[in-house]
Amino acid sequence: MNSKEEFIQKLEWNNNITNIEQKEVLAKKIASKVKNGDVISFGSGTTSFLAVKEIGKKCEKENLNIIAIPTSKPIELLCNHLNIKTANLGEYEINWGFDGADEVDTNKRLIKGLGGALYKEKKNIKQTPIVYILVDETKLVEKLGKNCVVPVECDIEKVEYVKKELQKLGAINSNIRKQKDSNGNITTENLITENGKLILDVKFDNIDNNLEKNINNIDGVLDNGLFIGYENIEIITAD
């Protein structure tokens, strides 16, 4: 096994992929869209991880030069190991992008961010003309929030205040996300984001179309994992 393969094997997503058959289909679908010279927003998570690997294979096979705008450090490192050039958001005009989702309802409303990269994911999506959201059948729901909590990234010193304000918006409970160890087991240590903040995993019984905005209006909140009313999103399934 060479150093590139060893690095990929060590990434946490490599050993934590559910429903892998459908996700591999999705990865191949998105790789087929890549053209020479594209500037592409790269999402995070297990489906995006597989997609990046497929894109790397295609670029190597067809000698394509593209630029990736990654939404997390692990995806940036993966790109580097696959010889895909990376850049920061704002350096180039993005042509299109892709990402996964934790939950998608029938109105193309999303919950994202269970992997912890919600802030960069949202910034990238807002600045990308068309974003293909890759979802396997387990992510499709009739009611948003049925299976998923809503991640809310907030200041460490304001977390208790944020919890109280979330209750006013209908939150049933709010739990600080914990770190995972190298085996994927949850520890007792709080997860600290790349922005130096905490993530609250918040359960709502009802998610209305104003909730994303209302959460972000709370003092101390950086952003949240809801995506409601984004016209630049196109859902791609494995069918």
PDB file of C-alpha atoms in Angstrom:
ATOM      1  CA  MET A   1       0.000   0.000   0.000  1.00  0.00           C
ATOM      2  CA  ASN A   2       1.464   3.380  -1.011  1.00  0.00           C
ATOM      3  CA  SER A   3       1.367   6.560   1.102  1.00  0.00           C
ATOM      4  CA  LYS A   4      -1.693   7.901  -0.731  1.00  0.00           C
ATOM      5  CA  GLU A   5      -3.700   4.748  -0.023  1.00  0.00           C
ATOM      6  CA  GLU A   6      -2.514   4.700   3.600  1.00  0.00           C
ATOM      7  CA  PHE A   7      -3.690   8.290   4.109  1.00  0.00           C
ATOM      8  CA  ILE A   8      -7.148   7.564   2.671  1.00  0.00           C
ATOM      9  CA  GLN A   9      -7.488   4.470   4.848  1.00  0.00           C
ATOM     10  CA  LYS A  10      -6.851   6.581   7.960  1.00  0.00           C
ATOM     11  CA  LEU A  11      -9.620   9.101   7.247  1.00  0.00           C
ATOM     12  CA  GLU A  12     -12.563   8.573   9.608  1.00  0.00           C
ATOM     13  CA  TRP A  13     -15.087   8.488   6.764  1.00  0.00           C
ATOM     14  CA  ASN A  14     -13.337   5.515   5.187  1.00  0.00           C
ATOM     15  CA  ASN A  15     -14.392   3.218   8.048  1.00  0.00           C
ATOM     16  CA  ASN A  16     -17.804   4.703   8.762  1.00  0.00           C
ATOM     17  CA  ILE A  17     -19.784   4.486   5.532  1.00  0.00           C
ATOM     18  CA  THR A  18     -23.337   3.176   5.651  1.00  0.00           C
ATOM     19  CA  ASN A  19     -25.377   2.299   2.553  1.00  0.00           C
ATOM     20  CA  ILE A  20     -22.137   2.328   0.588  1.00  0.00           C
ATOM     21  CA  GLU A  21     -23.556   0.820  -2.611  1.00  0.00           C
ATOM     22  CA  GLN A  22     -25.897   3.762  -3.230  1.00  0.00           C
ATOM     23  CA  LYS A  23     -23.236   6.270  -2.218  1.00  0.00           C
ATOM     24  CA  GLU A  24     -20.786   4.787  -4.697  1.00  0.00           C
ATOM     25  CA  VAL A  25     -23.423   5.176  -7.434  1.00  0.00           C
ATOM     26  CA  LEU A  26     -23.837   8.825  -6.428  1.00  0.00           C
ATOM     27  CA  ALA A  27     -20.067   9.345  -6.424  1.00  0.00           C
ATOM     28  CA  LYS A  28     -19.816   8.070  -9.994  1.00  0.00           C
ATOM     29  CA  LYS A  29     -22.748  10.264 -11.071  1.00  0.00           C
ATOM     30  CA  ILE A  30     -21.090  13.417  -9.782  1.00  0.00           C
ATOM     31  CA  ALA A  31     -17.665  12.497 -11.163  1.00  0.00           C
ATOM     32  CA  SER A  32     -19.216  12.170 -14.624  1.00  0.00           C
ATOM     33  CA  LYS A  33     -20.056  15.908 -14.532  1.00  0.00           C
ATOM     34  CA  VAL A  34     -16.443  17.021 -14.082  1.00  0.00           C
ATOM     35  CA  LYS A  35     -14.866  18.851 -17.023  1.00  0.00           C
ATOM     36  CA  ASN A  36     -11.379  20.232 -17.530  1.00  0.00           C
ATOM     37  CA  GLY A  37     -11.002  23.707 -16.009  1.00  0.00           C
ATOM     38  CA  ASP A  38     -13.980  23.414 -13.627  1.00  0.00           C
ATOM     39  CA  VAL A  39     -13.922  25.222 -10.292  1.00  0.00           C
ATOM     40  CA  ILE A  40     -15.969  23.011  -7.993  1.00  0.00           C
ATOM     41  CA  SER A  41     -17.204  23.406  -4.421  1.00  0.00           C
ATOM     42  CA  PHE A  42     -16.429  20.127  -2.621  1.00  0.00           C
ATOM     43  CA  GLY A  43     -18.723  19.121   0.233  1.00  0.00           C
ATOM     44  CA  SER A  44     -17.911  17.025   3.295  1.00  0.00           C
ATOM     45  CA  GLY A  45     -19.165  13.742   4.731  1.00  0.00           C
ATOM     46  CA  THR A  46     -19.087  10.127   3.611  1.00  0.00           C
ATOM     47  CA  THR A  47     -20.850  10.611   0.259  1.00  0.00           C
ATOM     48  CA  SER A  48     -18.622  13.565  -0.634  1.00  0.00           C
ATOM     49  CA  PHE A  49     -15.589  11.550   0.460  1.00  0.00           C
ATOM     50  CA  LEU A  50     -16.452   8.837  -2.059  1.00  0.00           C
ATOM     51  CA  ALA A  51     -17.200  11.463  -4.722  1.00  0.00           C
ATOM     52  CA  VAL A  52     -13.807  13.129  -4.241  1.00  0.00           C
ATOM     53  CA  LYS A  53     -12.071   9.775  -4.655  1.00  0.00           C
ATOM     54  CA  GLU A  54     -13.971   9.158  -7.923  1.00  0.00           C
ATOM     55  CA  ILE A  55     -13.163  12.656  -9.168  1.00  0.00           C
ATOM     56  CA  GLY A  56      -9.498  12.066  -8.351  1.00  0.00           C
ATOM     57  CA  LYS A  57      -9.522   8.872 -10.428  1.00  0.00           C
ATOM     58  CA  LYS A  58     -11.160  10.652 -13.355  1.00  0.00           C
ATOM     59  CA  CYS A  59      -8.759  13.596 -13.259  1.00  0.00           C
ATOM     60  CA  GLU A  60      -5.763  11.252 -13.206  1.00  0.00           C
ATOM     61  CA  LYS A  61      -7.112   9.029 -15.987  1.00  0.00           C
ATOM     62  CA  GLU A  62      -8.187  11.865 -18.297  1.00  0.00           C
ATOM     63  CA  ASN A  63      -5.466  14.354 -17.302  1.00  0.00           C
ATOM     64  CA  LEU A  64      -8.025  16.943 -16.159  1.00  0.00           C
ATOM     65  CA  ASN A  65      -7.075  20.103 -14.277  1.00  0.00           C
ATOM     66  CA  ILE A  66      -9.722  21.383 -11.882  1.00  0.00           C
ATOM     67  CA  ILE A  67      -9.815  23.534  -8.761  1.00  0.00           C
ATOM     68  CA  ALA A  68     -11.624  22.377  -5.626  1.00  0.00           C
ATOM     69  CA  ILE A  69     -13.052  24.704  -2.981  1.00  0.00           C
ATOM     70  CA  PRO A  70     -13.240  22.327   0.020  1.00  0.00           C
ATOM     71  CA  THR A  71     -15.574  22.752   2.976  1.00  0.00           C
ATOM     72  CA  SER A  72     -13.423  20.968   5.553  1.00  0.00           C
ATOM     73  CA  LYS A  73      -9.799  20.268   6.380  1.00  0.00           C
ATOM     74  CA  PRO A  74     -10.062  16.491   5.790  1.00  0.00           C
ATOM     75  CA  ILE A  75     -11.472  17.068   2.287  1.00  0.00           C
ATOM     76  CA  GLU A  76      -8.705  19.584   1.578  1.00  0.00           C
ATOM     77  CA  LEU A  77      -6.073  17.060   2.681  1.00  0.00           C
ATOM     78  CA  LEU A  78      -7.709  14.353   0.565  1.00  0.00           C
ATOM     79  CA  CYS A  79      -7.593  16.657  -2.468  1.00  0.00           C
ATOM     80  CA  ASN A  80      -3.912  17.312  -1.853  1.00  0.00           C
ATOM     81  CA  HIS A  81      -3.193  13.586  -1.754  1.00  0.00           C
ATOM     82  CA  LEU A  82      -5.150  13.100  -4.996  1.00  0.00           C
ATOM     83  CA  ASN A  83      -3.261  15.964  -6.694  1.00  0.00           C
ATOM     84  CA  ILE A  84      -6.406  18.079  -7.002  1.00  0.00           C
ATOM     85  CA  LYS A  85      -5.601  21.778  -6.692  1.00  0.00           C
ATOM     86  CA  THR A  86      -7.474  23.543  -3.885  1.00  0.00           C
ATOM     87  CA  ALA A  87      -8.300  27.187  -3.211  1.00  0.00           C
ATOM     88  CA  ASN A  88     -10.163  29.233  -0.634  1.00  0.00           C
ATOM     89  CA  LEU A  89     -13.683  30.505  -1.082  1.00  0.00           C
ATOM     90  CA  GLY A  90     -13.581  33.814  -2.980  1.00  0.00           C
ATOM     91  CA  GLU A  91     -10.341  33.187  -4.886  1.00  0.00           C
ATOM     92  CA  TYR A  92     -12.126  31.875  -7.993  1.00  0.00           C
ATOM     93  CA  GLU A  93     -15.604  32.010  -9.471  1.00  0.00           C
ATOM     94  CA  ILE A  94     -17.219  28.649  -8.736  1.00  0.00           C
ATOM     95  CA  ASN A  95     -18.876  26.787 -11.622  1.00  0.00           C
ATOM     96  CA  TRP A  96     -20.811  24.236  -9.580  1.00  0.00           C
ATOM     97  CA  GLY A  97     -20.600  22.154  -6.448  1.00  0.00           C
ATOM     98  CA  PHE A  98     -21.703  19.022  -4.670  1.00  0.00           C
ATOM     99  CA  ASP A  99     -22.384  17.962  -1.114  1.00  0.00           C
ATOM    100  CA  GLY A 100     -24.310  15.404   0.881  1.00  0.00           C
ATOM    101  CA  ALA A 101     -27.129  15.926   3.357  1.00  0.00           C
ATOM    102  CA  ASP A 102     -28.262  14.335   6.583  1.00  0.00           C
ATOM    103  CA  GLU A 103     -31.954  14.721   5.787  1.00  0.00           C
ATOM    104  CA  VAL A 104     -33.988  15.999   2.808  1.00  0.00           C
ATOM    105  CA  ASP A 105     -37.746  16.530   2.678  1.00  0.00           C
ATOM    106  CA  THR A 106     -40.111  16.681  -0.299  1.00  0.00           C
ATOM    107  CA  ASN A 107     -39.714  20.472  -0.555  1.00  0.00           C
ATOM    108  CA  LYS A 108     -35.893  20.304  -0.982  1.00  0.00           C
ATOM    109  CA  ARG A 109     -35.350  21.544   2.564  1.00  0.00           C
ATOM    110  CA  LEU A 110     -32.182  20.114   4.118  1.00  0.00           C
ATOM    111  CA  ILE A 111     -30.515  19.376   7.407  1.00  0.00           C
ATOM    112  CA  LYS A 112     -26.730  19.269   7.143  1.00  0.00           C
ATOM    113  CA  GLY A 113     -23.794  19.522   9.495  1.00  0.00           C
ATOM    114  CA  LEU A 114     -23.881  16.314  11.517  1.00  0.00           C
ATOM    115  CA  GLY A 115     -20.261  15.922  10.419  1.00  0.00           C
ATOM    116  CA  GLY A 116     -19.379  19.294  11.970  1.00  0.00           C
ATOM    117  CA  ALA A 117     -18.508  21.361   8.872  1.00  0.00           C
ATOM    118  CA  LEU A 118     -21.824  23.193   8.632  1.00  0.00           C
ATOM    119  CA  TYR A 119     -20.434  26.757   8.556  1.00  0.00           C
ATOM    120  CA  LYS A 120     -18.138  26.262   5.567  1.00  0.00           C
ATOM    121  CA  GLU A 121     -20.736  24.085   3.844  1.00  0.00           C
ATOM    122  CA  LYS A 122     -23.301  26.854   4.061  1.00  0.00           C
ATOM    123  CA  LYS A 123     -20.860  29.552   2.902  1.00  0.00           C
ATOM    124  CA  ASN A 124     -19.902  27.468  -0.113  1.00  0.00           C
ATOM    125  CA  ILE A 125     -23.491  26.648  -1.041  1.00  0.00           C
ATOM    126  CA  LYS A 126     -24.530  30.304  -0.856  1.00  0.00           C
ATOM    127  CA  GLN A 127     -21.772  31.272  -3.311  1.00  0.00           C
ATOM    128  CA  THR A 128     -22.210  28.396  -5.769  1.00  0.00           C
ATOM    129  CA  PRO A 129     -24.555  28.732  -8.798  1.00  0.00           C
ATOM    130  CA  ILE A 130     -25.746  25.107  -8.720  1.00  0.00           C
ATOM    131  CA  VAL A 131     -25.126  22.579  -5.951  1.00  0.00           C
ATOM    132  CA  TYR A 132     -25.897  18.907  -6.425  1.00  0.00           C
ATOM    133  CA  ILE A 133     -26.988  17.345  -3.148  1.00  0.00           C
ATOM    134  CA  LEU A 134     -26.187  13.633  -3.177  1.00  0.00           C
ATOM    135  CA  VAL A 135     -28.542  11.545  -1.053  1.00  0.00           C
ATOM    136  CA  ASP A 136     -29.184   7.852  -0.630  1.00  0.00           C
ATOM    137  CA  GLU A 137     -32.687   6.622   0.172  1.00  0.00           C
ATOM    138  CA  THR A 138     -32.132   6.706   3.941  1.00  0.00           C
ATOM    139  CA  LYS A 139     -31.879  10.524   3.863  1.00  0.00           C
ATOM    140  CA  LEU A 140     -35.283  11.151   2.250  1.00  0.00           C
ATOM    141  CA  VAL A 141     -38.118  12.046   4.657  1.00  0.00           C
ATOM    142  CA  GLU A 142     -41.610  13.499   4.426  1.00  0.00           C
ATOM    143  CA  LYS A 143     -41.131  15.639   7.541  1.00  0.00           C
ATOM    144  CA  LEU A 144     -37.842  17.463   8.121  1.00  0.00           C
ATOM    145  CA  GLY A 145     -36.422  16.687  11.548  1.00  0.00           C
ATOM    146  CA  LYS A 146     -38.026  13.251  11.703  1.00  0.00           C
ATOM    147  CA  ASN A 147     -34.716  11.472  12.258  1.00  0.00           C
ATOM    148  CA  CYS A 148     -32.181  14.293  12.582  1.00  0.00           C
ATOM    149  CA  VAL A 149     -31.299  16.972  15.054  1.00  0.00           C
ATOM    150  CA  VAL A 150     -30.472  20.468  13.814  1.00  0.00           C
ATOM    151  CA  PRO A 151     -26.816  21.412  14.418  1.00  0.00           C
ATOM    152  CA  VAL A 152     -26.314  24.929  15.780  1.00  0.00           C
ATOM    153  CA  GLU A 153     -22.765  26.311  15.974  1.00  0.00           C
ATOM    154  CA  CYS A 154     -22.395  28.871  18.736  1.00  0.00           C
ATOM    155  CA  ASP A 155     -19.980  30.729  21.008  1.00  0.00           C
ATOM    156  CA  ILE A 156     -18.719  28.684  23.943  1.00  0.00           C
ATOM    157  CA  GLU A 157     -19.424  31.409  26.500  1.00  0.00           C
ATOM    158  CA  LYS A 158     -23.004  31.913  25.265  1.00  0.00           C
ATOM    159  CA  VAL A 159     -24.110  28.306  24.985  1.00  0.00           C
ATOM    160  CA  GLU A 160     -26.550  28.388  27.932  1.00  0.00           C
ATOM    161  CA  TYR A 161     -28.178  31.569  26.654  1.00  0.00           C
ATOM    162  CA  VAL A 162     -28.482  30.046  23.182  1.00  0.00           C
ATOM    163  CA  LYS A 163     -30.139  26.942  24.652  1.00  0.00           C
ATOM    164  CA  LYS A 164     -32.784  29.079  26.352  1.00  0.00           C
ATOM    165  CA  GLU A 165     -33.476  31.047  23.186  1.00  0.00           C
ATOM    166  CA  LEU A 166     -33.769  27.823  21.170  1.00  0.00           C
ATOM    167  CA  GLN A 167     -36.426  26.626  23.613  1.00  0.00           C
ATOM    168  CA  LYS A 168     -38.452  29.728  22.754  1.00  0.00           C
ATOM    169  CA  LEU A 169     -38.278  28.641  19.100  1.00  0.00           C
ATOM    170  CA  GLY A 170     -39.669  25.213  19.932  1.00  0.00           C
ATOM    171  CA  ALA A 171     -36.562  23.177  20.739  1.00  0.00           C
ATOM    172  CA  ILE A 172     -37.383  20.008  22.648  1.00  0.00           C
ATOM    173  CA  ASN A 173     -33.796  19.492  23.779  1.00  0.00           C
ATOM    174  CA  SER A 174     -30.301  20.818  23.029  1.00  0.00           C
ATOM    175  CA  ASN A 175     -27.171  18.773  23.676  1.00  0.00           C
ATOM    176  CA  ILE A 176     -23.556  19.835  23.270  1.00  0.00           C
ATOM    177  CA  ARG A 177     -21.889  17.590  20.707  1.00  0.00           C
ATOM    178  CA  LYS A 178     -19.020  15.475  22.010  1.00  0.00           C
ATOM    179  CA  GLN A 179     -15.792  14.453  20.326  1.00  0.00           C
ATOM    180  CA  LYS A 180     -15.255  10.960  18.938  1.00  0.00           C
ATOM    181  CA  ASP A 181     -12.128   8.912  19.465  1.00  0.00           C
ATOM    182  CA  SER A 182     -10.135   7.211  16.698  1.00  0.00           C
ATOM    183  CA  ASN A 183     -12.556   4.264  16.766  1.00  0.00           C
ATOM    184  CA  GLY A 184     -15.600   6.466  16.309  1.00  0.00           C
ATOM    185  CA  ASN A 185     -16.765   6.157  19.917  1.00  0.00           C
ATOM    186  CA  ILE A 186     -18.247   9.221  21.624  1.00  0.00           C
ATOM    187  CA  THR A 187     -16.098  10.659  24.414  1.00  0.00           C
ATOM    188  CA  THR A 188     -16.931  13.018  27.280  1.00  0.00           C
ATOM    189  CA  GLU A 189     -14.998  15.909  25.694  1.00  0.00           C
ATOM    190  CA  ASN A 190     -16.891  18.682  23.917  1.00  0.00           C
ATOM    191  CA  LEU A 191     -16.302  18.934  20.178  1.00  0.00           C
ATOM    192  CA  ILE A 192     -14.634  22.212  19.250  1.00  0.00           C
ATOM    193  CA  THR A 193     -15.170  23.300  15.641  1.00  0.00           C
ATOM    194  CA  GLU A 194     -12.568  24.726  13.256  1.00  0.00           C
ATOM    195  CA  ASN A 195     -14.039  28.114  14.246  1.00  0.00           C
ATOM    196  CA  GLY A 196     -13.341  27.523  17.949  1.00  0.00           C
ATOM    197  CA  LYS A 197     -17.020  27.085  18.818  1.00  0.00           C
ATOM    198  CA  LEU A 198     -19.387  24.434  20.141  1.00  0.00           C
ATOM    199  CA  ILE A 199     -22.133  22.609  18.283  1.00  0.00           C
ATOM    200  CA  LEU A 200     -25.528  22.135  19.868  1.00  0.00           C
ATOM    201  CA  ASP A 201     -27.545  19.244  18.461  1.00  0.00           C
ATOM    202  CA  VAL A 202     -31.117  20.475  18.723  1.00  0.00           C
ATOM    203  CA  LYS A 203     -34.317  18.469  18.365  1.00  0.00           C
ATOM    204  CA  PHE A 204     -37.384  20.252  16.985  1.00  0.00           C
ATOM    205  CA  ASP A 205     -40.827  18.704  16.666  1.00  0.00           C
ATOM    206  CA  ASN A 206     -41.726  21.177  13.933  1.00  0.00           C
ATOM    207  CA  ILE A 207     -39.445  23.008  11.478  1.00  0.00           C
ATOM    208  CA  ASP A 208     -41.131  25.952   9.772  1.00  0.00           C
ATOM    209  CA  ASN A 209     -39.715  27.981   6.898  1.00  0.00           C
ATOM    210  CA  ASN A 210     -38.520  30.787   9.209  1.00  0.00           C
ATOM    211  CA  LEU A 211     -36.588  28.610  11.638  1.00  0.00           C
ATOM    212  CA  GLU A 212     -33.202  28.836   9.893  1.00  0.00           C
ATOM    213  CA  LYS A 213     -33.322  32.638   9.971  1.00  0.00           C
ATOM    214  CA  ASN A 214     -34.711  32.804  13.513  1.00  0.00           C
ATOM    215  CA  ILE A 215     -31.969  30.570  14.904  1.00  0.00           C
ATOM    216  CA  ASN A 216     -29.283  32.699  13.263  1.00  0.00           C
ATOM    217  CA  ASN A 217     -30.783  35.821  14.838  1.00  0.00           C
ATOM    218  CA  ILE A 218     -29.908  34.505  18.321  1.00  0.00           C
ATOM    219  CA  ASP A 219     -26.936  36.342  19.815  1.00  0.00           C
ATOM    220  CA  GLY A 220     -23.980  33.957  19.941  1.00  0.00           C
ATOM    221  CA  VAL A 221     -25.035  31.733  17.043  1.00  0.00           C
ATOM    222  CA  LEU A 222     -22.632  31.518  14.106  1.00  0.00           C
ATOM    223  CA  ASP A 223     -24.892  29.420  11.873  1.00  0.00           C
ATOM    224  CA  ASN A 224     -27.079  26.336  11.804  1.00  0.00           C
ATOM    225  CA  GLY A 225     -27.552  23.247   9.652  1.00  0.00           C
ATOM    226  CA  LEU A 226     -30.902  24.134   8.103  1.00  0.00           C
ATOM    227  CA  PHE A 227     -31.115  24.938   4.381  1.00  0.00           C
ATOM    228  CA  ILE A 228     -34.561  26.291   3.581  1.00  0.00           C
ATOM    229  CA  GLY A 229     -35.574  27.969   0.324  1.00  0.00           C
ATOM    230  CA  TYR A 230     -32.257  27.598  -1.537  1.00  0.00           C
ATOM    231  CA  GLU A 231     -33.084  27.805  -5.247  1.00  0.00           C
ATOM    232  CA  ASN A 232     -29.590  26.720  -6.345  1.00  0.00           C
ATOM    233  CA  ILE A 233     -29.955  23.212  -4.882  1.00  0.00           C
ATOM    234  CA  GLU A 234     -30.656  20.151  -7.014  1.00  0.00           C
ATOM    235  CA  ILE A 235     -31.236  16.784  -5.367  1.00  0.00           C
ATOM    236  CA  ILE A 236     -29.570  13.723  -6.920  1.00  0.00           C
ATOM    237  CA  THR A 237     -30.517  10.227  -5.783  1.00  0.00           C
ATOM    238  CA  ALA A 238     -28.995   6.854  -6.620  1.00  0.00           C
ATOM    239  CA  ASP A 239     -31.995   5.806  -8.756  1.00  0.00           C
TER     240      ASP A 239
END
